[in-house]
Amino acid sequence: MVEADFIKIDYQKNKIESKYDYLIFTSQNAVNSILSNENFEDLKEKKCFCVGKKTKVLLEQNGFQVLQAFDYVEELTPFLIINYSQKTFTFFSGNLRQDTLPVAFQKAAIIFEEKQVYNTSLTPKKINNDVDGILFFSPSAVQSYLIENTISNEICFCIGTTTAKEVEKTTKNIVIANQPTVENVIIQSINYFKKENSK
């Protein structure tokens, strides 16, 4: 097994404030960035919506109240539009976030503000080993990997559909995790190669 970080996360040190009704977190990185700011305690009076079970746990461990967590932003967005269209939101994001939520909110005329609280930078590196499978945990990691490497016959195990869409531009040899967690990606890869080896 070869392990390498193809992206680097930098938290931004800003005074974090929200004048709106609810908070939205779509990644653990956004939560960790907020927690690295001294005044994050001020946000705890606001209730949250988030993407990811681990994001929810991280928020709750630090005293935030999470009303609902979803596996994907594509599930969170319509839920908020249908059920909370008269409310206002602060969306904490990174520089490479998908457009799904902001575009949908704008179309639905929902009032929100976006605060970019972390930066993701690509850190490509050449992998010289021959591998049978590649585990990807974000679309930006796929982009970074492909700067120095190619994908031919390797099976690509993806944490979710957004990551898989990025891989689909290069190959159709894709297995998507049943749940968007690191652990499930690993389980999928183990199960896949167990089956292959037993043939």
PDB file of C-alpha atoms in Angstrom:
ATOM      1  CA  MET A   1       0.000   0.000   0.000  1.00  0.00           C
ATOM      2  CA  VAL A   2       1.191   3.497  -0.881  1.00  0.00           C
ATOM      3  CA  GLU A   3      -0.296   6.439   0.997  1.00  0.00           C
ATOM      4  CA  ALA A   4       0.115  10.064  -0.055  1.00  0.00           C
ATOM      5  CA  ASP A   5      -1.635  13.365   0.584  1.00  0.00           C
ATOM      6  CA  PHE A   6      -2.661  14.914  -2.703  1.00  0.00           C
ATOM      7  CA  ILE A   7      -4.309  17.943  -1.137  1.00  0.00           C
ATOM      8  CA  LYS A   8      -3.369  20.355   1.654  1.00  0.00           C
ATOM      9  CA  ILE A   9      -5.916  22.094   3.882  1.00  0.00           C
ATOM     10  CA  ASP A  10      -5.215  25.512   5.398  1.00  0.00           C
ATOM     11  CA  TYR A  11      -7.623  26.932   7.966  1.00  0.00           C
ATOM     12  CA  GLN A  12      -8.320  30.633   7.796  1.00  0.00           C
ATOM     13  CA  LYS A  13      -8.065  32.684  10.957  1.00  0.00           C
ATOM     14  CA  ASN A  14     -10.957  35.110  10.784  1.00  0.00           C
ATOM     15  CA  LYS A  15     -13.408  36.545  13.249  1.00  0.00           C
ATOM     16  CA  ILE A  16     -16.337  34.224  12.704  1.00  0.00           C
ATOM     17  CA  GLU A  17     -19.803  35.723  12.950  1.00  0.00           C
ATOM     18  CA  SER A  18     -23.296  34.913  11.720  1.00  0.00           C
ATOM     19  CA  LYS A  19     -26.292  37.203  11.691  1.00  0.00           C
ATOM     20  CA  TYR A  20     -28.533  34.548  10.129  1.00  0.00           C
ATOM     21  CA  ASP A  21     -30.868  31.869  11.520  1.00  0.00           C
ATOM     22  CA  TYR A  22     -28.974  28.642  10.848  1.00  0.00           C
ATOM     23  CA  LEU A  23     -25.448  27.411  10.098  1.00  0.00           C
ATOM     24  CA  ILE A  24     -24.513  25.005   7.288  1.00  0.00           C
ATOM     25  CA  PHE A  25     -21.374  22.843   7.289  1.00  0.00           C
ATOM     26  CA  THR A  26     -20.678  20.525   4.351  1.00  0.00           C
ATOM     27  CA  SER A  27     -17.317  19.189   5.568  1.00  0.00           C
ATOM     28  CA  GLN A  28     -15.275  18.416   8.657  1.00  0.00           C
ATOM     29  CA  ASN A  29     -12.651  20.858   7.352  1.00  0.00           C
ATOM     30  CA  ALA A  30     -15.109  23.737   7.708  1.00  0.00           C
ATOM     31  CA  VAL A  31     -15.903  22.685  11.286  1.00  0.00           C
ATOM     32  CA  ASN A  32     -12.217  22.302  12.208  1.00  0.00           C
ATOM     33  CA  SER A  33     -11.486  25.721  10.787  1.00  0.00           C
ATOM     34  CA  ILE A  34     -14.268  27.279  12.859  1.00  0.00           C
ATOM     35  CA  LEU A  35     -12.973  25.508  15.978  1.00  0.00           C
ATOM     36  CA  SER A  36      -9.499  26.955  15.376  1.00  0.00           C
ATOM     37  CA  ASN A  37     -10.931  30.467  15.776  1.00  0.00           C
ATOM     38  CA  GLU A  38     -11.106  31.884  19.272  1.00  0.00           C
ATOM     39  CA  ASN A  39     -14.634  33.231  19.047  1.00  0.00           C
ATOM     40  CA  PHE A  40     -16.339  30.055  17.787  1.00  0.00           C
ATOM     41  CA  GLU A  41     -18.251  29.820  21.083  1.00  0.00           C
ATOM     42  CA  ASP A  42     -20.423  32.715  19.867  1.00  0.00           C
ATOM     43  CA  LEU A  43     -21.840  30.488  17.121  1.00  0.00           C
ATOM     44  CA  LYS A  44     -23.144  27.796  19.471  1.00  0.00           C
ATOM     45  CA  GLU A  45     -26.439  29.618  19.958  1.00  0.00           C
ATOM     46  CA  LYS A  46     -27.204  28.853  16.292  1.00  0.00           C
ATOM     47  CA  LYS A  47     -28.555  25.473  15.192  1.00  0.00           C
ATOM     48  CA  CYS A  48     -26.821  23.623  12.365  1.00  0.00           C
ATOM     49  CA  PHE A  49     -27.415  21.496   9.303  1.00  0.00           C
ATOM     50  CA  CYS A  50     -24.519  19.475   7.947  1.00  0.00           C
ATOM     51  CA  VAL A  51     -23.248  16.908   5.475  1.00  0.00           C
ATOM     52  CA  GLY A  52     -21.603  13.774   6.847  1.00  0.00           C
ATOM     53  CA  LYS A  53     -21.982  11.662   9.968  1.00  0.00           C
ATOM     54  CA  LYS A  54     -18.479  12.592  11.159  1.00  0.00           C
ATOM     55  CA  THR A  55     -19.176  16.273  10.592  1.00  0.00           C
ATOM     56  CA  LYS A  56     -22.260  15.893  12.803  1.00  0.00           C
ATOM     57  CA  VAL A  57     -20.286  14.108  15.542  1.00  0.00           C
ATOM     58  CA  LEU A  58     -17.541  16.750  15.451  1.00  0.00           C
ATOM     59  CA  LEU A  59     -20.077  19.564  15.784  1.00  0.00           C
ATOM     60  CA  GLU A  60     -21.947  17.870  18.641  1.00  0.00           C
ATOM     61  CA  GLN A  61     -18.728  17.022  20.493  1.00  0.00           C
ATOM     62  CA  ASN A  62     -17.974  20.743  20.507  1.00  0.00           C
ATOM     63  CA  GLY A  63     -21.356  21.857  21.790  1.00  0.00           C
ATOM     64  CA  PHE A  64     -23.231  22.622  18.572  1.00  0.00           C
ATOM     65  CA  GLN A  65     -26.803  21.443  18.063  1.00  0.00           C
ATOM     66  CA  VAL A  66     -27.281  19.664  14.719  1.00  0.00           C
ATOM     67  CA  LEU A  67     -30.897  19.550  13.547  1.00  0.00           C
ATOM     68  CA  GLN A  68     -30.220  17.201  10.651  1.00  0.00           C
ATOM     69  CA  ALA A  69     -27.291  15.572   8.862  1.00  0.00           C
ATOM     70  CA  PHE A  70     -27.270  14.263   5.299  1.00  0.00           C
ATOM     71  CA  ASP A  71     -24.887  12.060   3.322  1.00  0.00           C
ATOM     72  CA  TYR A  72     -24.706  14.500   0.397  1.00  0.00           C
ATOM     73  CA  VAL A  73     -25.210  18.218  -0.203  1.00  0.00           C
ATOM     74  CA  GLU A  74     -27.616  17.160  -2.998  1.00  0.00           C
ATOM     75  CA  GLU A  75     -29.906  15.796  -0.250  1.00  0.00           C
ATOM     76  CA  LEU A  76     -29.429  18.685   2.172  1.00  0.00           C
ATOM     77  CA  THR A  77     -30.190  21.443  -0.340  1.00  0.00           C
ATOM     78  CA  PRO A  78     -33.732  20.419  -1.436  1.00  0.00           C
ATOM     79  CA  PHE A  79     -34.640  19.610   2.189  1.00  0.00           C
ATOM     80  CA  LEU A  80     -33.786  23.161   3.250  1.00  0.00           C
ATOM     81  CA  ILE A  81     -35.536  24.714   0.248  1.00  0.00           C
ATOM     82  CA  ILE A  82     -38.746  22.765   0.947  1.00  0.00           C
ATOM     83  CA  ASN A  83     -38.781  23.061   4.740  1.00  0.00           C
ATOM     84  CA  TYR A  84     -36.875  26.244   5.587  1.00  0.00           C
ATOM     85  CA  SER A  85     -37.392  28.574   2.613  1.00  0.00           C
ATOM     86  CA  GLN A  86     -38.334  31.520   4.873  1.00  0.00           C
ATOM     87  CA  LYS A  87     -35.191  31.149   7.009  1.00  0.00           C
ATOM     88  CA  THR A  88     -31.694  32.534   6.483  1.00  0.00           C
ATOM     89  CA  PHE A  89     -28.374  30.680   6.500  1.00  0.00           C
ATOM     90  CA  THR A  90     -24.634  31.071   6.949  1.00  0.00           C
ATOM     91  CA  PHE A  91     -22.767  28.537   4.803  1.00  0.00           C
ATOM     92  CA  PHE A  92     -19.169  27.784   5.834  1.00  0.00           C
ATOM     93  CA  SER A  93     -17.173  26.555   2.852  1.00  0.00           C
ATOM     94  CA  GLY A  94     -13.781  25.959   1.288  1.00  0.00           C
ATOM     95  CA  ASN A  95     -12.351  27.515  -1.877  1.00  0.00           C
ATOM     96  CA  LEU A  96     -12.993  24.406  -4.014  1.00  0.00           C
ATOM     97  CA  ARG A  97     -16.541  23.725  -2.908  1.00  0.00           C
ATOM     98  CA  GLN A  98     -19.170  22.554  -5.408  1.00  0.00           C
ATOM     99  CA  ASP A  99     -21.752  25.051  -6.685  1.00  0.00           C
ATOM    100  CA  THR A 100     -24.757  22.887  -5.764  1.00  0.00           C
ATOM    101  CA  LEU A 101     -25.964  24.696  -2.655  1.00  0.00           C
ATOM    102  CA  PRO A 102     -25.289  28.349  -3.588  1.00  0.00           C
ATOM    103  CA  VAL A 103     -26.850  27.982  -7.058  1.00  0.00           C
ATOM    104  CA  ALA A 104     -29.958  26.219  -5.706  1.00  0.00           C
ATOM    105  CA  PHE A 105     -30.399  28.790  -2.924  1.00  0.00           C
ATOM    106  CA  GLN A 106     -30.096  31.669  -5.389  1.00  0.00           C
ATOM    107  CA  LYS A 107     -32.712  30.118  -7.683  1.00  0.00           C
ATOM    108  CA  ALA A 108     -35.038  29.589  -4.718  1.00  0.00           C
ATOM    109  CA  ALA A 109     -34.456  33.181  -3.522  1.00  0.00           C
ATOM    110  CA  ILE A 110     -33.241  31.940  -0.129  1.00  0.00           C
ATOM    111  CA  ILE A 111     -31.241  34.507   1.831  1.00  0.00           C
ATOM    112  CA  PHE A 112     -27.784  33.198   2.749  1.00  0.00           C
ATOM    113  CA  GLU A 113     -24.206  34.297   3.205  1.00  0.00           C
ATOM    114  CA  GLU A 114     -21.147  32.230   2.361  1.00  0.00           C
ATOM    115  CA  LYS A 115     -18.010  32.414   4.480  1.00  0.00           C
ATOM    116  CA  GLN A 116     -14.907  30.747   3.071  1.00  0.00           C
ATOM    117  CA  VAL A 117     -13.112  29.371   6.104  1.00  0.00           C
ATOM    118  CA  TYR A 118     -10.473  27.063   4.612  1.00  0.00           C
ATOM    119  CA  ASN A 119      -8.352  26.649   1.497  1.00  0.00           C
ATOM    120  CA  THR A 120      -7.682  23.402  -0.314  1.00  0.00           C
ATOM    121  CA  SER A 121      -4.529  23.361  -2.443  1.00  0.00           C
ATOM    122  CA  LEU A 122      -3.449  20.563  -4.765  1.00  0.00           C
ATOM    123  CA  THR A 123      -0.178  18.826  -3.878  1.00  0.00           C
ATOM    124  CA  PRO A 124       0.463  16.448  -6.805  1.00  0.00           C
ATOM    125  CA  LYS A 125       3.182  13.825  -6.635  1.00  0.00           C
ATOM    126  CA  LYS A 126       4.322  10.999  -8.889  1.00  0.00           C
ATOM    127  CA  ILE A 127       3.477   7.450  -7.748  1.00  0.00           C
ATOM    128  CA  ASN A 128       5.958   5.003  -9.261  1.00  0.00           C
ATOM    129  CA  ASN A 129       4.445   1.800  -7.875  1.00  0.00           C
ATOM    130  CA  ASP A 130       2.102  -0.386  -9.906  1.00  0.00           C
ATOM    131  CA  VAL A 131      -1.206  -0.608  -8.063  1.00  0.00           C
ATOM    132  CA  ASP A 132      -4.446  -2.529  -8.567  1.00  0.00           C
ATOM    133  CA  GLY A 133      -6.705  -0.053  -6.777  1.00  0.00           C
ATOM    134  CA  ILE A 134      -6.789   3.638  -5.904  1.00  0.00           C
ATOM    135  CA  LEU A 135      -8.833   5.085  -3.027  1.00  0.00           C
ATOM    136  CA  PHE A 136     -10.112   8.627  -3.567  1.00  0.00           C
ATOM    137  CA  PHE A 137     -11.738  10.745  -0.856  1.00  0.00           C
ATOM    138  CA  SER A 138     -12.445  14.023  -2.671  1.00  0.00           C
ATOM    139  CA  PRO A 139     -12.790  15.430  -6.209  1.00  0.00           C
ATOM    140  CA  SER A 140      -9.778  17.702  -5.612  1.00  0.00           C
ATOM    141  CA  ALA A 141      -7.633  14.676  -4.695  1.00  0.00           C
ATOM    142  CA  VAL A 142      -8.594  13.096  -8.050  1.00  0.00           C
ATOM    143  CA  GLN A 143      -7.594  16.286  -9.893  1.00  0.00           C
ATOM    144  CA  SER A 144      -4.302  16.431  -8.006  1.00  0.00           C
ATOM    145  CA  TYR A 145      -3.505  12.739  -8.631  1.00  0.00           C
ATOM    146  CA  LEU A 146      -4.039  13.109 -12.376  1.00  0.00           C
ATOM    147  CA  ILE A 147      -1.553  15.979 -12.692  1.00  0.00           C
ATOM    148  CA  GLU A 148       1.390  13.579 -12.218  1.00  0.00           C
ATOM    149  CA  ASN A 149      -0.236  10.168 -12.783  1.00  0.00           C
ATOM    150  CA  THR A 150      -2.576   8.326 -15.120  1.00  0.00           C
ATOM    151  CA  ILE A 151      -5.366   5.851 -14.461  1.00  0.00           C
ATOM    152  CA  SER A 152      -5.484   2.825 -16.770  1.00  0.00           C
ATOM    153  CA  ASN A 153      -6.862  -0.487 -15.472  1.00  0.00           C
ATOM    154  CA  GLU A 154      -6.849   0.339 -11.755  1.00  0.00           C
ATOM    155  CA  ILE A 155     -10.135   0.087  -9.857  1.00  0.00           C
ATOM    156  CA  CYS A 156     -10.996   3.446  -8.309  1.00  0.00           C
ATOM    157  CA  PHE A 157     -12.808   3.355  -4.968  1.00  0.00           C
ATOM    158  CA  CYS A 158     -14.637   6.622  -4.309  1.00  0.00           C
ATOM    159  CA  ILE A 159     -16.063   8.027  -1.080  1.00  0.00           C
ATOM    160  CA  GLY A 160     -19.125   9.416  -2.855  1.00  0.00           C
ATOM    161  CA  THR A 161     -20.864  10.349  -6.077  1.00  0.00           C
ATOM    162  CA  THR A 162     -19.182  13.766  -6.443  1.00  0.00           C
ATOM    163  CA  THR A 163     -15.734  12.173  -6.267  1.00  0.00           C
ATOM    164  CA  ALA A 164     -16.881   9.426  -8.650  1.00  0.00           C
ATOM    165  CA  LYS A 165     -18.017  12.041 -11.208  1.00  0.00           C
ATOM    166  CA  GLU A 166     -14.493  13.439 -11.257  1.00  0.00           C
ATOM    167  CA  VAL A 167     -13.027   9.938 -11.794  1.00  0.00           C
ATOM    168  CA  GLU A 168     -15.587   9.171 -14.545  1.00  0.00           C
ATOM    169  CA  LYS A 169     -13.847  11.735 -16.761  1.00  0.00           C
ATOM    170  CA  THR A 170     -10.933   9.264 -16.939  1.00  0.00           C
ATOM    171  CA  THR A 171     -12.240   5.721 -16.319  1.00  0.00           C
ATOM    172  CA  LYS A 172     -15.398   3.719 -15.717  1.00  0.00           C
ATOM    173  CA  ASN A 173     -13.607   1.306 -13.333  1.00  0.00           C
ATOM    174  CA  ILE A 174     -15.302   2.785 -10.270  1.00  0.00           C
ATOM    175  CA  VAL A 175     -16.701   1.426  -7.002  1.00  0.00           C
ATOM    176  CA  ILE A 176     -18.635   3.930  -4.880  1.00  0.00           C
ATOM    177  CA  ALA A 177     -18.849   3.458  -1.117  1.00  0.00           C
ATOM    178  CA  ASN A 178     -22.258   2.494   0.326  1.00  0.00           C
ATOM    179  CA  GLN A 179     -21.782   5.235   2.906  1.00  0.00           C
ATOM    180  CA  PRO A 180     -19.590   8.310   2.350  1.00  0.00           C
ATOM    181  CA  THR A 181     -16.998   7.450   5.005  1.00  0.00           C
ATOM    182  CA  VAL A 182     -13.293   6.624   4.829  1.00  0.00           C
ATOM    183  CA  GLU A 183     -13.989   3.321   6.594  1.00  0.00           C
ATOM    184  CA  ASN A 184     -16.555   2.261   4.013  1.00  0.00           C
ATOM    185  CA  VAL A 185     -14.213   3.033   1.119  1.00  0.00           C
ATOM    186  CA  ILE A 186     -11.624   0.747   2.736  1.00  0.00           C
ATOM    187  CA  ILE A 187     -14.226  -1.999   3.299  1.00  0.00           C
ATOM    188  CA  GLN A 188     -15.337  -1.770  -0.338  1.00  0.00           C
ATOM    189  CA  SER A 189     -11.758  -2.188  -1.551  1.00  0.00           C
ATOM    190  CA  ILE A 190     -11.119  -5.168   0.743  1.00  0.00           C
ATOM    191  CA  ASN A 191     -14.346  -6.878  -0.339  1.00  0.00           C
ATOM    192  CA  TYR A 192     -13.651  -6.229  -4.022  1.00  0.00           C
ATOM    193  CA  PHE A 193     -10.182  -7.781  -3.992  1.00  0.00           C
ATOM    194  CA  LYS A 194     -11.312 -10.708  -1.805  1.00  0.00           C
ATOM    195  CA  LYS A 195     -13.845 -11.561  -4.532  1.00  0.00           C
ATOM    196  CA  GLU A 196     -11.275 -11.081  -7.285  1.00  0.00           C
ATOM    197  CA  ASN A 197      -8.726 -13.297  -5.531  1.00  0.00           C
ATOM    198  CA  SER A 198     -11.266 -16.053  -4.929  1.00  0.00           C
ATOM    199  CA  LYS A 199     -12.121 -16.348  -8.649  1.00  0.00           C
TER     200      LYS A 199
END
